[in-house]
Amino acid sequence: MDRVNATTPSASSADDPARAAFAALRTPEGEQLLAELRDHDPADELATATRLRRAHPAELVSAALGQARLRQRAVAKFGAEDAYRMYFTPNGVEQATRTSVAAHRAARFAGLGVRSVADLCCGIGGDAIALARAGISVLAVDRDPLTAEVARANAEALGLADLIEVRCADVTEIDIAPYDAVFVDPARRGGRGRIFDPEAYSPPLSWATAAALKAPRAALKIAPGIPHEAIGPEAEAEWISDGGDVKEAVLWYGEGFAPGAFRATLLPSGATLSAPAPLPAPPVGPVGRYLYEPDGAVIRAHLVADLVERCGGRLVDETIAYITSDEPYSSPYVTGYEITDELPFSMKRLKALLRERRIGVLTVKKRGSAVEPEELRRRMKLSGPGSATVFLTRVAGAPTMLIGHPLG
């Protein structure tokens, strides 16, 4: 592959205030300011700006303060060690893949022998970084000149420039034939916020799918709420959660993946549950001694029925993803609780029970209930040394409260 690392012809950074501000941040003076602002408190920003403007140009101080805020936000996704060396844009921080998820995806590619990837719609380079760290050579493409410059700066800052070529171009014009695999992360935000229609992605999901099917292997990053009917039979669909929060879905294509299969992967453990196709609707029955809350990735992947079968249990309601059983069941894909009480929904009865048991710490979980947890806790006026978990849900269609405590 020819290493270009150059943008397509466009306005120079001097003609673009945002690019000019970014270029200033990469000068010795800009880097010094960013180092000084690493641990600054945003609450003191006005005083900090006033002090710094005595020694530095106002435009540079504003750019540095903005970048410092973005770095602080990025720590949650990239970790402090990387985030404080990297550069970001507001959209880049919002849309970038969390490092743990990007590393998982890169490991799947690397495990199949992939050595080169065309990363289309690369953003600020989060996935390209993970791929390069897995030993994969990357062509990272984005059509926005500033975003491409930020991605290039991040490759250099993390010592990965030899493995990451950044190109500013329209991804639909990229020749993907020389690459072992393609990764596409379409933009899913517009001027009015999140985009839910896959055909309104930029580029549309249909184009991304067509590109994926031309490559030996491919991965498409999509919103976790995508309707299952929008997923073609050629794809293996994987939903990924990190720390219990569903982060994204990925459609995998090509050799080494299972067309038509659904998968739920839990990070950081890496536990993965898969099925060639969703099972029939699981049985529904009365609440037993134990209640299990499936991980969100399992629910999104429509694999709850698989867990019901594994634990020999049943659902408490045909529309609610709570599993119950009469025997304890241990699995990384569920959080288990022992249920002590089952009551019809009543704020008054719940308050009396909690007061009687001297419950001072209450965890509120809900599915199929309009009650807001914070409002419920406020109305309970909790006091005492005990703790409990209450589930606000439906059992056989009726609003119900289940009270218990976590297993283990």
Coordinates of C-alpha atoms in Angstrom, one line a residue:
M1 CA 0.0 0.0 0.0
D2 CA 1.2 3.5 -0.8
R3 CA 1.4 5.6 2.3
V4 CA -0.1 8.9 1.4
N5 CA -1.2 10.5 4.7
A6 CA -2.4 13.5 2.8
T7 CA -5.7 15.2 2.5
T8 CA -7.5 15.7 -0.8
P9 CA -7.5 19.2 -2.2
S10 CA -9.5 21.5 0.0
A11 CA -9.4 24.8 1.7
S12 CA -6.1 25.2 3.6
S13 CA -6.1 25.4 7.4
A14 CA -5.5 29.1 7.1
D15 CA -8.9 29.5 5.4
D16 CA -10.6 27.3 8.0
P17 CA -10.7 28.8 11.6
A18 CA -11.2 25.4 13.2
R19 CA -8.3 23.8 11.4
A20 CA -6.1 26.9 12.1
A21 CA -6.9 26.6 15.8
F22 CA -6.0 22.9 15.7
A23 CA -2.8 23.6 14.0
A24 CA -1.9 26.2 16.7
L25 CA -2.5 23.6 19.4
R26 CA 0.2 21.4 17.8
T27 CA 2.9 24.1 18.0
P28 CA 5.3 24.0 21.0
E29 CA 3.4 26.8 22.6
G30 CA 0.1 25.0 22.1
E31 CA 1.4 21.7 23.5
Q32 CA 2.8 23.6 26.6
L33 CA -0.6 25.1 27.2
L34 CA -2.3 21.7 26.9
A35 CA 0.1 20.2 29.4
E36 CA -0.5 23.0 31.8
L37 CA -4.3 22.5 31.5
R38 CA -4.3 18.8 32.0
D39 CA -5.7 18.9 35.6
H40 CA -7.5 22.2 35.4
D41 CA -10.9 22.6 37.0
P42 CA -13.6 23.7 34.5
A43 CA -15.3 25.6 37.3
D44 CA -12.3 27.9 37.4
E45 CA -12.1 28.3 33.6
L46 CA -12.8 32.1 33.6
A47 CA -10.0 32.8 36.0
T48 CA -7.7 30.4 34.1
A49 CA -8.4 32.0 30.8
T50 CA -7.8 35.5 32.2
R51 CA -4.4 34.4 33.6
L52 CA -3.3 32.6 30.4
R53 CA -4.2 35.4 28.1
R54 CA -1.6 37.6 29.7
A55 CA 1.1 35.4 28.2
H56 CA -0.6 33.8 25.2
P57 CA -2.9 34.8 22.3
A58 CA -6.6 34.8 23.2
E59 CA -7.5 32.5 20.3
L60 CA -4.9 29.9 21.3
V61 CA -6.1 30.0 25.0
S62 CA -9.7 29.4 23.9
A63 CA -8.6 26.5 21.7
A64 CA -6.5 25.0 24.4
L65 CA -9.3 25.3 27.0
G66 CA -11.7 23.6 24.6
Q67 CA -9.3 20.8 23.9
A68 CA -8.6 20.3 27.6
R69 CA -12.4 19.9 28.2
L70 CA -12.6 17.4 25.4
R71 CA -9.7 15.4 26.8
Q72 CA -11.3 15.2 30.2
R73 CA -14.5 13.9 28.6
A74 CA -12.5 11.4 26.6
V75 CA -10.9 9.8 29.6
A76 CA -14.0 7.7 30.1
K77 CA -13.6 6.1 26.7
F78 CA -9.9 6.1 26.1
G79 CA -8.4 6.1 29.6
A80 CA -6.2 8.9 31.0
E81 CA -2.9 7.7 29.5
D82 CA -4.2 7.9 25.9
A83 CA -6.8 10.7 26.3
Y84 CA -4.3 13.3 27.5
R85 CA -2.0 12.6 24.6
M86 CA -4.8 12.6 21.9
Y87 CA -6.7 15.3 20.2
F88 CA -10.5 15.5 19.8
T89 CA -13.4 17.3 18.3
P90 CA -16.8 17.5 20.0
N91 CA -18.4 15.1 17.6
G92 CA -15.3 12.9 17.7
V93 CA -15.6 12.4 21.5
E94 CA -19.3 11.7 21.2
Q95 CA -19.1 9.2 18.4
A96 CA -15.8 7.5 19.0
T97 CA -15.8 3.8 20.0
R98 CA -14.8 3.0 23.6
T99 CA -11.3 1.5 23.7
S100 CA -12.4 -1.8 25.2
V101 CA -15.0 -2.3 22.4
A102 CA -12.6 -1.3 19.6
A103 CA -10.0 -3.7 21.1
H104 CA -12.5 -6.5 21.1
R105 CA -13.3 -5.9 17.5
A106 CA -9.7 -5.6 16.5
A107 CA -8.9 -8.9 18.3
R108 CA -11.6 -10.7 16.3
F109 CA -10.1 -9.5 13.0
A110 CA -6.5 -10.3 14.1
G111 CA -7.6 -13.7 15.3
L112 CA -8.7 -14.5 11.7
G113 CA -5.4 -13.5 10.2
V114 CA -6.4 -10.0 9.0
R115 CA -3.4 -7.9 8.4
S116 CA -4.8 -4.8 6.6
V117 CA -8.1 -3.0 7.1
A118 CA -9.8 -0.1 5.3
D119 CA -11.4 1.9 8.1
L120 CA -14.1 3.9 6.4
C121 CA -15.5 6.9 8.3
C122 CA -12.7 6.7 10.7
G123 CA -13.6 9.8 12.8
I124 CA -10.8 10.8 15.2
G125 CA -9.2 7.3 14.8
G126 CA -10.4 5.3 17.8
D127 CA -10.9 2.1 15.9
A128 CA -7.8 2.6 13.7
I129 CA -5.7 2.9 16.9
A130 CA -7.1 -0.4 18.3
L131 CA -6.5 -2.1 14.9
A132 CA -2.9 -0.9 14.7
R133 CA -2.2 -2.0 18.3
A134 CA -3.4 -5.5 17.2
G135 CA -0.7 -5.4 14.5
I136 CA -3.0 -4.5 11.6
S137 CA -2.1 -2.0 8.9
V138 CA -4.9 0.6 8.5
L139 CA -6.1 3.0 5.9
A140 CA -8.2 5.4 7.9
V141 CA -10.6 7.5 5.7
D142 CA -12.8 10.5 6.6
R143 CA -14.2 13.2 4.3
D144 CA -13.9 16.0 6.9
P145 CA -10.5 17.7 6.7
L146 CA -10.3 18.7 10.4
T147 CA -11.4 15.2 11.5
A148 CA -8.8 13.6 9.2
E149 CA -6.1 15.9 10.7
V150 CA -7.1 15.0 14.2
A151 CA -6.9 11.3 13.3
R152 CA -3.5 11.7 11.9
A153 CA -2.3 13.6 14.9
N154 CA -3.6 10.8 17.2
A155 CA -1.7 8.2 15.2
E156 CA 1.5 10.2 15.6
A157 CA 0.9 11.0 19.3
L158 CA 0.5 7.3 20.1
G159 CA 3.4 6.2 18.0
L160 CA 1.3 4.4 15.4
A161 CA 1.9 6.5 12.3
D162 CA 3.8 3.7 10.6
L163 CA 0.7 1.5 10.8
I164 CA -2.0 4.1 10.1
E165 CA -2.4 6.0 6.9
V166 CA -5.0 8.7 7.1
R167 CA -6.7 10.0 4.0
C168 CA -9.2 12.8 3.6
A169 CA -11.6 11.5 1.0
D170 CA -15.2 10.3 0.2
V171 CA -15.3 6.7 1.4
T172 CA -17.5 5.8 -1.5
E173 CA -14.6 6.5 -3.8
I174 CA -12.0 4.3 -2.0
D175 CA -10.7 1.2 -3.7
I176 CA -11.0 -1.5 -1.0
A177 CA -9.7 -4.4 -3.1
P178 CA -6.1 -4.3 -1.7
Y179 CA -7.3 -4.8 1.9
D180 CA -8.0 -8.0 3.9
A181 CA -11.0 -6.5 5.5
V182 CA -13.3 -3.4 5.7
F183 CA -14.6 -1.6 8.7
V184 CA -17.4 1.0 8.3
D185 CA -18.7 3.3 11.0
P186 CA -21.4 5.4 9.3
A187 CA -22.3 8.7 10.9
R188 CA -25.5 8.2 13.0
R189 CA -25.9 11.8 14.1
G190 CA -27.2 14.8 12.2
G191 CA -28.1 18.4 12.9
R192 CA -31.1 17.3 14.9
G193 CA -29.4 14.5 16.9
R194 CA -29.4 10.8 16.6
I195 CA -30.5 9.2 13.4
F196 CA -32.6 6.0 13.8
D197 CA -33.3 5.2 10.1
P198 CA -30.3 3.1 8.9
E199 CA -30.8 4.4 5.4
A200 CA -30.3 7.9 6.8
Y201 CA -26.8 7.0 8.0
S202 CA -23.9 8.7 6.2
P203 CA -23.2 6.6 4.2
P204 CA -26.5 4.6 4.2
L205 CA -26.5 1.1 5.6
S206 CA -27.3 -0.3 2.2
W207 CA -24.1 1.2 0.8
A208 CA -22.1 -0.1 3.7
T209 CA -23.5 -3.6 3.4
A210 CA -22.7 -3.7 -0.3
A211 CA -19.2 -2.6 0.4
A212 CA -18.9 -5.3 3.1
L213 CA -20.0 -8.0 0.8
K214 CA -17.3 -7.1 -1.7
A215 CA -14.5 -7.6 0.9
P216 CA -13.1 -10.9 2.2
R217 CA -14.2 -9.9 5.7
A218 CA -16.0 -6.8 7.0
A219 CA -17.5 -5.3 10.1
L220 CA -20.2 -2.6 10.2
K221 CA -20.8 -0.6 13.4
I222 CA -24.4 0.2 13.9
A223 CA -26.7 1.5 16.6
P224 CA -27.7 -1.2 19.1
G225 CA -31.4 -0.4 18.7
I226 CA -31.4 -1.4 15.0
P227 CA -34.5 -3.5 14.1
H228 CA -33.6 -7.1 13.5
E229 CA -35.5 -7.1 10.3
A230 CA -33.0 -4.5 8.9
I231 CA -30.2 -7.0 9.3
G232 CA -29.6 -9.1 6.2
P233 CA -29.1 -12.9 6.3
E234 CA -25.5 -12.6 5.2
A235 CA -24.4 -11.0 8.5
E236 CA -23.5 -12.3 11.9
A237 CA -25.0 -9.7 14.3
E238 CA -23.2 -9.0 17.6
W239 CA -24.3 -6.8 20.5
I240 CA -21.6 -5.6 22.9
S241 CA -22.0 -4.4 26.4
D242 CA -19.2 -3.0 28.6
G243 CA -19.7 -2.9 32.4
G244 CA -23.4 -3.8 31.9
D245 CA -24.1 -0.9 29.5
V246 CA -24.9 -1.8 25.8
K247 CA -22.5 0.2 23.7
E248 CA -23.0 -0.9 20.1
A249 CA -23.9 -3.5 17.6
V250 CA -21.6 -4.9 14.9
L251 CA -22.5 -6.7 11.7
W252 CA -19.8 -9.2 10.6
Y253 CA -19.4 -10.5 7.1
G254 CA -17.2 -13.0 5.4
E255 CA -15.1 -16.0 6.2
G256 CA -14.9 -16.9 9.9
F257 CA -18.3 -15.5 10.9
A258 CA -21.7 -17.1 11.1
P259 CA -24.3 -15.6 8.7
G260 CA -27.7 -15.3 10.3
A261 CA -26.4 -15.8 13.9
F262 CA -27.0 -13.5 16.8
R263 CA -24.3 -12.9 19.5
A264 CA -24.1 -11.1 22.8
T265 CA -20.6 -10.2 24.1
L266 CA -20.0 -8.9 27.6
L267 CA -16.9 -6.8 28.3
P268 CA -14.5 -6.7 30.1
S269 CA -14.9 -10.5 30.7
G270 CA -15.2 -11.3 27.0
A271 CA -18.0 -13.8 27.7
T272 CA -20.0 -14.4 24.5
L273 CA -23.4 -16.1 24.0
S274 CA -24.5 -17.0 20.5
A275 CA -27.3 -18.8 18.7
P276 CA -27.8 -19.6 15.0
A277 CA -31.3 -18.1 15.2
P278 CA -33.6 -16.9 18.0
L279 CA -35.5 -19.6 19.9
P280 CA -39.3 -19.8 20.1
A281 CA -41.0 -17.6 22.7
P282 CA -40.1 -18.9 26.2
P283 CA -42.7 -20.1 28.8
V284 CA -44.3 -17.7 31.2
G285 CA -45.2 -18.6 34.8
P286 CA -45.4 -17.5 38.4
V287 CA -42.5 -15.7 40.2
G288 CA -40.2 -18.3 41.9
R289 CA -37.7 -17.8 44.6
Y290 CA -35.1 -16.4 42.2
L291 CA -35.2 -13.6 39.6
Y292 CA -32.6 -13.0 36.9
E293 CA -31.9 -9.8 35.0
P294 CA -30.3 -10.5 31.6
D295 CA -27.5 -8.3 30.4
G296 CA -28.7 -5.7 28.0
A297 CA -26.6 -7.2 25.1
V298 CA -28.5 -10.5 25.6
I299 CA -31.8 -8.7 25.4
R300 CA -30.9 -6.7 22.3
A301 CA -29.6 -9.9 20.6
H302 CA -33.0 -11.6 21.4
L303 CA -31.2 -14.3 23.3
V304 CA -33.4 -14.2 26.5
A305 CA -35.1 -17.4 25.4
D306 CA -31.7 -19.1 25.3
L307 CA -31.1 -18.2 28.9
V308 CA -34.6 -19.3 30.0
E309 CA -33.8 -22.7 28.5
R310 CA -30.4 -22.9 30.1
C311 CA -31.7 -22.2 33.6
G312 CA -34.9 -24.2 33.3
G313 CA -36.9 -21.1 34.2
R314 CA -39.6 -18.9 32.8
L315 CA -40.5 -15.3 32.1
V316 CA -42.6 -13.4 34.7
D317 CA -44.5 -11.8 31.8
E318 CA -44.4 -12.5 28.1
T319 CA -43.4 -8.8 27.4
I320 CA -40.8 -8.4 30.2
A321 CA -37.2 -9.6 30.1
Y322 CA -37.1 -10.8 33.7
I323 CA -36.5 -14.6 34.2
T324 CA -37.5 -16.5 37.3
S325 CA -36.8 -20.0 38.6
D326 CA -37.2 -22.1 41.7
E327 CA -33.5 -23.1 41.8
P328 CA -30.5 -20.8 41.8
Y329 CA -28.6 -20.3 38.5
S330 CA -25.2 -18.7 38.0
S331 CA -24.2 -17.2 34.6
P332 CA -22.2 -14.2 33.4
Y333 CA -25.2 -13.2 31.3
V334 CA -27.5 -12.5 34.2
T335 CA -27.6 -10.8 37.5
G336 CA -29.4 -12.9 40.1
Y337 CA -31.6 -11.9 43.0
E338 CA -33.4 -13.9 45.7
I339 CA -37.0 -12.6 46.0
T340 CA -38.6 -12.3 49.4
D341 CA -41.8 -10.5 48.6
E342 CA -44.3 -10.2 45.7
L343 CA -46.9 -7.5 46.1
P344 CA -49.4 -5.7 43.8
F345 CA -48.1 -2.2 43.1
S346 CA -48.8 0.2 45.9
M347 CA -46.6 3.1 47.1
K348 CA -48.3 2.9 50.5
R349 CA -47.7 -0.8 51.0
L350 CA -44.1 -0.5 49.9
K351 CA -43.4 2.4 52.2
A352 CA -44.9 0.4 55.2
L353 CA -42.8 -2.7 54.4
L354 CA -39.6 -0.7 54.0
R355 CA -40.2 1.1 57.3
E356 CA -41.0 -2.1 59.1
R357 CA -37.7 -3.7 57.8
R358 CA -35.7 -0.5 58.5
I359 CA -34.5 -0.2 54.9
G360 CA -32.2 2.8 54.4
V361 CA -30.7 1.9 51.1
L362 CA -33.1 1.0 48.2
T363 CA -32.1 0.0 44.7
V364 CA -34.9 0.5 42.3
K365 CA -35.1 -1.4 39.0
K366 CA -38.0 -1.3 36.6
R367 CA -39.3 -2.8 33.4
G368 CA -42.8 -2.2 32.2
S369 CA -43.4 0.5 34.8
A370 CA -43.9 4.3 34.3
V371 CA -42.7 5.1 37.9
E372 CA -39.4 7.0 38.0
P373 CA -36.9 5.4 40.5
E374 CA -35.8 8.7 42.0
E375 CA -39.4 9.8 42.6
L376 CA -40.1 6.5 44.3
R377 CA -37.0 6.7 46.6
R378 CA -38.0 10.3 47.5
R379 CA -41.5 9.3 48.5
M380 CA -40.3 6.3 50.6
K381 CA -38.4 8.5 53.1
L382 CA -35.9 5.7 53.8
S383 CA -34.3 5.3 57.1
G384 CA -32.4 2.4 58.8
P385 CA -29.4 0.1 58.4
G386 CA -30.9 -2.4 55.9
S387 CA -30.8 -2.5 52.1
A388 CA -33.1 -4.1 49.5
T389 CA -33.8 -4.1 45.8
V390 CA -37.3 -3.5 44.5
F391 CA -38.4 -4.4 40.9
L392 CA -41.3 -2.4 39.5
T393 CA -42.6 -4.6 36.7
R394 CA -45.6 -6.6 35.4
V395 CA -46.3 -10.2 36.3
A396 CA -48.9 -11.9 34.1
G397 CA -49.9 -8.4 32.9
A398 CA -50.5 -6.9 36.4
P399 CA -48.4 -4.1 37.9
T400 CA -46.3 -5.7 40.6
M401 CA -43.5 -5.1 43.1
L402 CA -40.9 -7.7 43.7
I403 CA -38.6 -7.2 46.7
G404 CA -35.3 -9.0 47.3
H405 CA -31.6 -8.8 47.4
P406 CA -28.7 -9.8 45.0
L407 CA -27.3 -13.3 45.1
G408 CA -23.8 -13.8 46.2

